[in-house]
XYZ file of C-alpha atoms in Angstrom:
355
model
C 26.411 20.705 22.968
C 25.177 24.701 22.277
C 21.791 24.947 21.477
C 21.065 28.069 18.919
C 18.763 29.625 21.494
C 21.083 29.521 24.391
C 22.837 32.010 26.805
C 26.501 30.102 26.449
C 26.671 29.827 22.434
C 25.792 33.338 22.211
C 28.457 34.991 25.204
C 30.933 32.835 23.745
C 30.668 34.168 20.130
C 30.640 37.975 21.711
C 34.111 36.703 23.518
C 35.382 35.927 20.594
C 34.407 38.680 18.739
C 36.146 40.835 21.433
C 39.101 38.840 21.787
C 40.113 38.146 17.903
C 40.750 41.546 16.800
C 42.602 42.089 19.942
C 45.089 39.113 18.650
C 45.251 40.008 15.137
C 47.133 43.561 16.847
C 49.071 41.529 18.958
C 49.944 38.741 16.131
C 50.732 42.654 13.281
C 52.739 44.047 16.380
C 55.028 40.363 16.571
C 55.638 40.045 13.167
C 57.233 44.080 12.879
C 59.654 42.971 15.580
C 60.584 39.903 14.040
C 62.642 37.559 11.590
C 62.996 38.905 7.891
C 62.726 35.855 6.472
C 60.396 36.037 3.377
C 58.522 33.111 4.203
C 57.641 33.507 7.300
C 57.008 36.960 6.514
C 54.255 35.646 4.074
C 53.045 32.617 6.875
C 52.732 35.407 9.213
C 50.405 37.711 6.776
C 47.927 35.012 6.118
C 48.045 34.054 9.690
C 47.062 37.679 10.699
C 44.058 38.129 7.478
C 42.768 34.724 8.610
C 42.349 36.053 12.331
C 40.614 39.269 11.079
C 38.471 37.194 8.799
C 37.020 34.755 11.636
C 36.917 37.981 13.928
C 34.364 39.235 10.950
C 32.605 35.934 10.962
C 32.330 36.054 14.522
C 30.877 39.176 14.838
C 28.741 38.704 12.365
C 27.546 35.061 14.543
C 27.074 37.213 17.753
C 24.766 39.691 15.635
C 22.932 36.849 14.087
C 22.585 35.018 17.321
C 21.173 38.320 19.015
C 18.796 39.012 16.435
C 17.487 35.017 16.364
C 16.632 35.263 19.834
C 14.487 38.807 20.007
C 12.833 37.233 16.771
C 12.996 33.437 17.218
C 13.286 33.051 13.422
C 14.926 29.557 13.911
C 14.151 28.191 17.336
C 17.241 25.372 16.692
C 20.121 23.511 14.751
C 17.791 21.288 12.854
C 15.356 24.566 12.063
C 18.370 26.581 10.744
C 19.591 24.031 8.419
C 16.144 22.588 7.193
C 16.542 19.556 8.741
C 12.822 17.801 9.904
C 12.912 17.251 12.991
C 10.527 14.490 14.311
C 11.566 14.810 18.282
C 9.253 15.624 20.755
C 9.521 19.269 22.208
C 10.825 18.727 25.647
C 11.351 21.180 28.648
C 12.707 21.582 31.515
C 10.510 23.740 34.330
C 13.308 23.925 36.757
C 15.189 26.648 34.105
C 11.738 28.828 33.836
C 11.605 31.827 35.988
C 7.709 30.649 37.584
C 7.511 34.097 40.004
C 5.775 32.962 43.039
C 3.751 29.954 41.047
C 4.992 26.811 39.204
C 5.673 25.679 36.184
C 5.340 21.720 35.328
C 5.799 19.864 32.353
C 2.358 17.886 30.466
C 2.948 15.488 27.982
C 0.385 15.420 25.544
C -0.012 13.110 22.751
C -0.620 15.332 19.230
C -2.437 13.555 16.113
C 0.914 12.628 14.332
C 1.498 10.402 17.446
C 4.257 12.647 18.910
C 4.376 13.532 22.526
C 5.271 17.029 23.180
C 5.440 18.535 26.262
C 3.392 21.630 27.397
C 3.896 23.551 29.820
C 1.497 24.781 32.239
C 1.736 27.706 34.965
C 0.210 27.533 38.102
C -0.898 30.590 40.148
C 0.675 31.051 44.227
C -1.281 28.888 46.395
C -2.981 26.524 43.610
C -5.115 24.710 45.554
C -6.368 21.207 43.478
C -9.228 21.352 45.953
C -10.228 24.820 46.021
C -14.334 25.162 45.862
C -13.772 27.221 42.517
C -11.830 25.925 39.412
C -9.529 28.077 38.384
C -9.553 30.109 34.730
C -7.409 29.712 31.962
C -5.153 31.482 29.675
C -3.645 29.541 26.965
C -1.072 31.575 25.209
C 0.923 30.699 22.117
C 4.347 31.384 20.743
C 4.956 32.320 17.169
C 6.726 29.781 14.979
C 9.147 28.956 15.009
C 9.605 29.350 18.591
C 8.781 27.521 21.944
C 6.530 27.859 25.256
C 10.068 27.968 27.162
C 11.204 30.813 24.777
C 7.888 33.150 25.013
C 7.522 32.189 28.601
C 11.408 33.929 29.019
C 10.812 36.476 26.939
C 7.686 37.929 28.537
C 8.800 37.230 31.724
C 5.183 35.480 32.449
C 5.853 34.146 35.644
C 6.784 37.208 37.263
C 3.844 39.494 35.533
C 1.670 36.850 36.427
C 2.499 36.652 39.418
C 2.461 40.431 40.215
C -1.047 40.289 38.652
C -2.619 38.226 40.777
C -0.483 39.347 44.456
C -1.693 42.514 43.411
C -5.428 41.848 42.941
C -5.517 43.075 39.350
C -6.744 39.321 38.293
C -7.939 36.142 40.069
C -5.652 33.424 40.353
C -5.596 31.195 36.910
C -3.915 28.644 35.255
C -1.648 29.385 31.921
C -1.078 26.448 29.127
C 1.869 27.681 26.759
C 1.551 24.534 24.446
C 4.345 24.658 21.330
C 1.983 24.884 17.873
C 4.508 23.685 15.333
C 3.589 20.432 16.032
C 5.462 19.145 12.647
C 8.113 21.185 12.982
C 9.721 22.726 10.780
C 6.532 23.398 9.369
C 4.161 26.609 9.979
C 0.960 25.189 10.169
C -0.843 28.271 11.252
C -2.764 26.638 13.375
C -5.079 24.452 10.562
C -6.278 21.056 10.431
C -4.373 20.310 7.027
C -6.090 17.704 5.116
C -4.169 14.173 5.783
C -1.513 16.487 7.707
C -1.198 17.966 11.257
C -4.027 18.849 13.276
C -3.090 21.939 14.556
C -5.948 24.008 14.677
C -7.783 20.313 17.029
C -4.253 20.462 18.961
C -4.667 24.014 20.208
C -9.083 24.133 21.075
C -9.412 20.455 21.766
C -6.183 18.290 22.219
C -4.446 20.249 24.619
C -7.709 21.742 26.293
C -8.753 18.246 27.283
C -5.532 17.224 28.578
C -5.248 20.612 30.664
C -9.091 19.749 32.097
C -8.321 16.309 33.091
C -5.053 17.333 35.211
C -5.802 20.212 36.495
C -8.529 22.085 38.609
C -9.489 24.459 35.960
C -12.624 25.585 34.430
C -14.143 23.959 31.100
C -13.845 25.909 27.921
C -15.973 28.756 27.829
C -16.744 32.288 29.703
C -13.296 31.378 31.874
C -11.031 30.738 28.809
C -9.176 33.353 27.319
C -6.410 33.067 24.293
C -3.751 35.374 23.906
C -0.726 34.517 21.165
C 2.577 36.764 19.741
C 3.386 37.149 16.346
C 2.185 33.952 14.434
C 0.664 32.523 17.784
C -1.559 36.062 17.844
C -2.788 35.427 14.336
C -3.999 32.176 15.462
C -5.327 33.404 18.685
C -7.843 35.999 16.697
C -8.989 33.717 14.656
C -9.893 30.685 16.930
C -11.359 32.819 19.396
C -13.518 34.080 16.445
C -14.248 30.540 15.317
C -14.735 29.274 18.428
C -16.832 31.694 20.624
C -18.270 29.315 22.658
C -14.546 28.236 23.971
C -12.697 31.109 24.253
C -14.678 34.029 25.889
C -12.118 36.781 24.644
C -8.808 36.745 22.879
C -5.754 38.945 22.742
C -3.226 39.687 19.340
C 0.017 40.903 19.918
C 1.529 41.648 16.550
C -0.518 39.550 14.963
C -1.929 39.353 11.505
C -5.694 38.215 10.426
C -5.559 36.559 6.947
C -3.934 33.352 5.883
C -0.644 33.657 3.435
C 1.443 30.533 2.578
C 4.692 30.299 1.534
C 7.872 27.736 1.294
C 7.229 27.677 4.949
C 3.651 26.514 5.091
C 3.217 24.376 2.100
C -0.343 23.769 0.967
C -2.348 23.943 4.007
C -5.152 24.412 2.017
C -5.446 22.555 -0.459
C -7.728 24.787 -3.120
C -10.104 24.939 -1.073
C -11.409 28.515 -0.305
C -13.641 27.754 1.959
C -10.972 26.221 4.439
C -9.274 29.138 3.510
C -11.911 31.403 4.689
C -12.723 30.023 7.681
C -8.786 30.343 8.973
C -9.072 33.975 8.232
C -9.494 36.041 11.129
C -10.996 39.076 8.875
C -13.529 36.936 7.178
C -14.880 35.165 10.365
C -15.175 39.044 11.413
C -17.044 40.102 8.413
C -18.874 37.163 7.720
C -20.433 36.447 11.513
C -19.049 39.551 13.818
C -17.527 38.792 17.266
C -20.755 36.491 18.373
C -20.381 37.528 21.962
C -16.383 37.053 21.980
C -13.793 40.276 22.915
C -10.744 40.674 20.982
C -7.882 43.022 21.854
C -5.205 44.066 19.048
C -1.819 45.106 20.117
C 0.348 46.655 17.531
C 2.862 48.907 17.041
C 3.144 51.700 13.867
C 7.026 50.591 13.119
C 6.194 46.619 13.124
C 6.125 45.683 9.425
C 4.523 42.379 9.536
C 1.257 43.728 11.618
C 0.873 47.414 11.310
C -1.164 46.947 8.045
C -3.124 44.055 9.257
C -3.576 45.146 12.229
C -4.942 48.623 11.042
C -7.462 46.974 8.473
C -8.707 44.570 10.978
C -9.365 47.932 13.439
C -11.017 49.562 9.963
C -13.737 46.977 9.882
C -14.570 47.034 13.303
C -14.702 50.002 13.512
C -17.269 51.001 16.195
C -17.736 47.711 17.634
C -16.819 47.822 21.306
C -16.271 44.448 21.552
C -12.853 44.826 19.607
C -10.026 47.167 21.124
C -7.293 47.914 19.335
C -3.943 49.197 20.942
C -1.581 50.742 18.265
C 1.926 51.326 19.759
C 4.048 54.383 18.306
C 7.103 53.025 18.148
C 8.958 49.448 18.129
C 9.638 46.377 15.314
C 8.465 43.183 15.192
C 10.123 41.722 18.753
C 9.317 40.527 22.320
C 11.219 44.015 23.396
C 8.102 45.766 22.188
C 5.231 43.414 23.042
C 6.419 41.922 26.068
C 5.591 45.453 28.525
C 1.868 45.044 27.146
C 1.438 42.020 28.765
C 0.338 43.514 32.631
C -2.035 45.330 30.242
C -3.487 42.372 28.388
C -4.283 40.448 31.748
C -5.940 43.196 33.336
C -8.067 43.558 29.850
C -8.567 39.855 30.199
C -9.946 40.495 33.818
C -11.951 43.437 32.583
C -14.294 40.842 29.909
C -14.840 38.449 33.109
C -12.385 35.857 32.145
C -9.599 36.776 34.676
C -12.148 37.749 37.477
């Protein structure tokens, strides 16, 4: 009935959390007025300590529930309790905030034979027949997470739309596809061996789909990738595996080496070279930007891409084709990220991909 990433669930635990205490005073101030009967003396005590306890617990629910959705570490029920969850990821356009465009809803089929939906922005007046296709931006959420969820939390319809009304970018089409395609697994955005195809679901699957449907320019000098948190990690390095698609890419606290964990499983399996060529920083070292741009936003307080971020900047170090954007302040959250993204479409504009 309450999904864990939604408004009511969350108001209702702060209501509670307001209200309890407020009885547990009123239950203390009924019970000093009243009977003397030892019994009901004692019903009366446990009555009031099991109020303040739930009051605690409820508090505590309206903190975690806060803190789950500025960093989406379970994006629902089944992802809390470690439950797999085979369902297709379904949205609903008519709750997205689309600023003067449109959002609309594109099933795609993914290589595990799921059907997930994607969801797909389009600029004010998209014109199907317009003499010029329109560029692209795909941008991808961190996991676990959702296009609805990053979509919200940057606001992208409205800054998008500002963008463009403004002349600070051409009009362009966004794809926001989901990349935990076997959820509630990180795949980080690799074709695992007998496994999901995530890394074909992002630069192929969902490309194709987005071609055939919509008036949009093929991969290549009008494609640009931009991801947050795990999505930005994956965004730097397809952009430097695949320079031909993606003509620039932006990282927003992002990281640019592989790591595995209970999370991932082996998405690997031994072999280094697989390993290498999902690394971000070895694609770098090993074969330079190849006529790709990369932008790195990161802030100095954000614990899981300070470091990374900083190394990556160390090794590039005097290449112009990489910019790097350290923030002074701000954790690991869309609070801190999300005001960067005017920024990141005019830089997007500024390599030719937004123009």
């Amino acid at each position: 009935m309450f999904e864990l990433t939604g408004r009511p669930l969350q108001v209702m635990a702060v209501i509670a959390a307001v209200v309890l205490p407020l009885l547990s005073v009123y239950l203390w101030s009924r019970h000093r007025r009243r009977s003397s009967n030892p019994l009901l003396g004692v019903l009366a005590v446990a009555g009031r300590l099991g109020v303040i306890l739930l009051a605690q617990l409820t508090a505590m629910l309206a903190l975690f529930l806060y803190v789950n959705d500025q960093y989406d570490f379970y994006a629902s029920w089944n992802d809390l309790l470690g439950i797999q969850d085979t369902a297709p990821q379904r949205l609903n356009p008519a709750l997205l905030d689309a600023g003067a465009g449109k959002v609309e809803s594109m099933p795609v089929r993914n290589n595990l034979g799921v059907v997930d939906d994607v969801l797909v922005w389009l600029p004010p007046g998209y014109d199907a027949g317009a003499a010029t296709k329109y560029p692209v931006l795909e941008f991808l959420p961190g996991q676990p997470s959702s296009p609805s969820l990053l979509f919200s939390h940057f606001n992208f319809g409205q800054v998008a739309s500002e963008a463009i009304t403004s002349g600070r970018v051409k009009p362009f089409v966004a794809v926001l596809p989901p990349i935990m395609i076997s959820p509630p697994r990180d795949t980080e955005c690799v074709d695992v061996a007998n496994g999901p195809q995530a890394s074909t679901w992002v630069t192929r699957t969902v490309p194709d789909a987005l071609i055939s449907h919509f008036h949009v320019q093929p991969m290549g000098a009008k494609w640009g990738i931009m991801g947050f948190s795990a999505g930005a990690q994956c965004a730097a390095k397809l952009t430097l595996r695949y320079p031909t698609q993606y003509k620039a890419a932006v990282a927003l606290a992002g990281d640019y080496v592989p790591y595995t964990d209970d999370t991932t499983g082996d998405l690997f399996g031994n072999n280094r070279m697989l390993w290498n060529e999902n690394s971000a920083s070895w694609l770098y070292r090993s074969y330079g930007m190849r006529g790709s741009k990369l932008l790195m936003v990161a802030s100095k307080q954000d614990g899981w891409s300070a470091r990374p971020t900083e190394a990556m900047a160390k090794e590039a170090r005097g290449d112009a084709n990489v910019t790097t954007l350290m923030l002074p302040a701000g954790g690991h959250n869309y609070h801190t990220y999300a005001p960067y993204l005017p920024q990141s479409l005019t830089w997007l504009a500024n390599q030719g991909v937004l123009n």
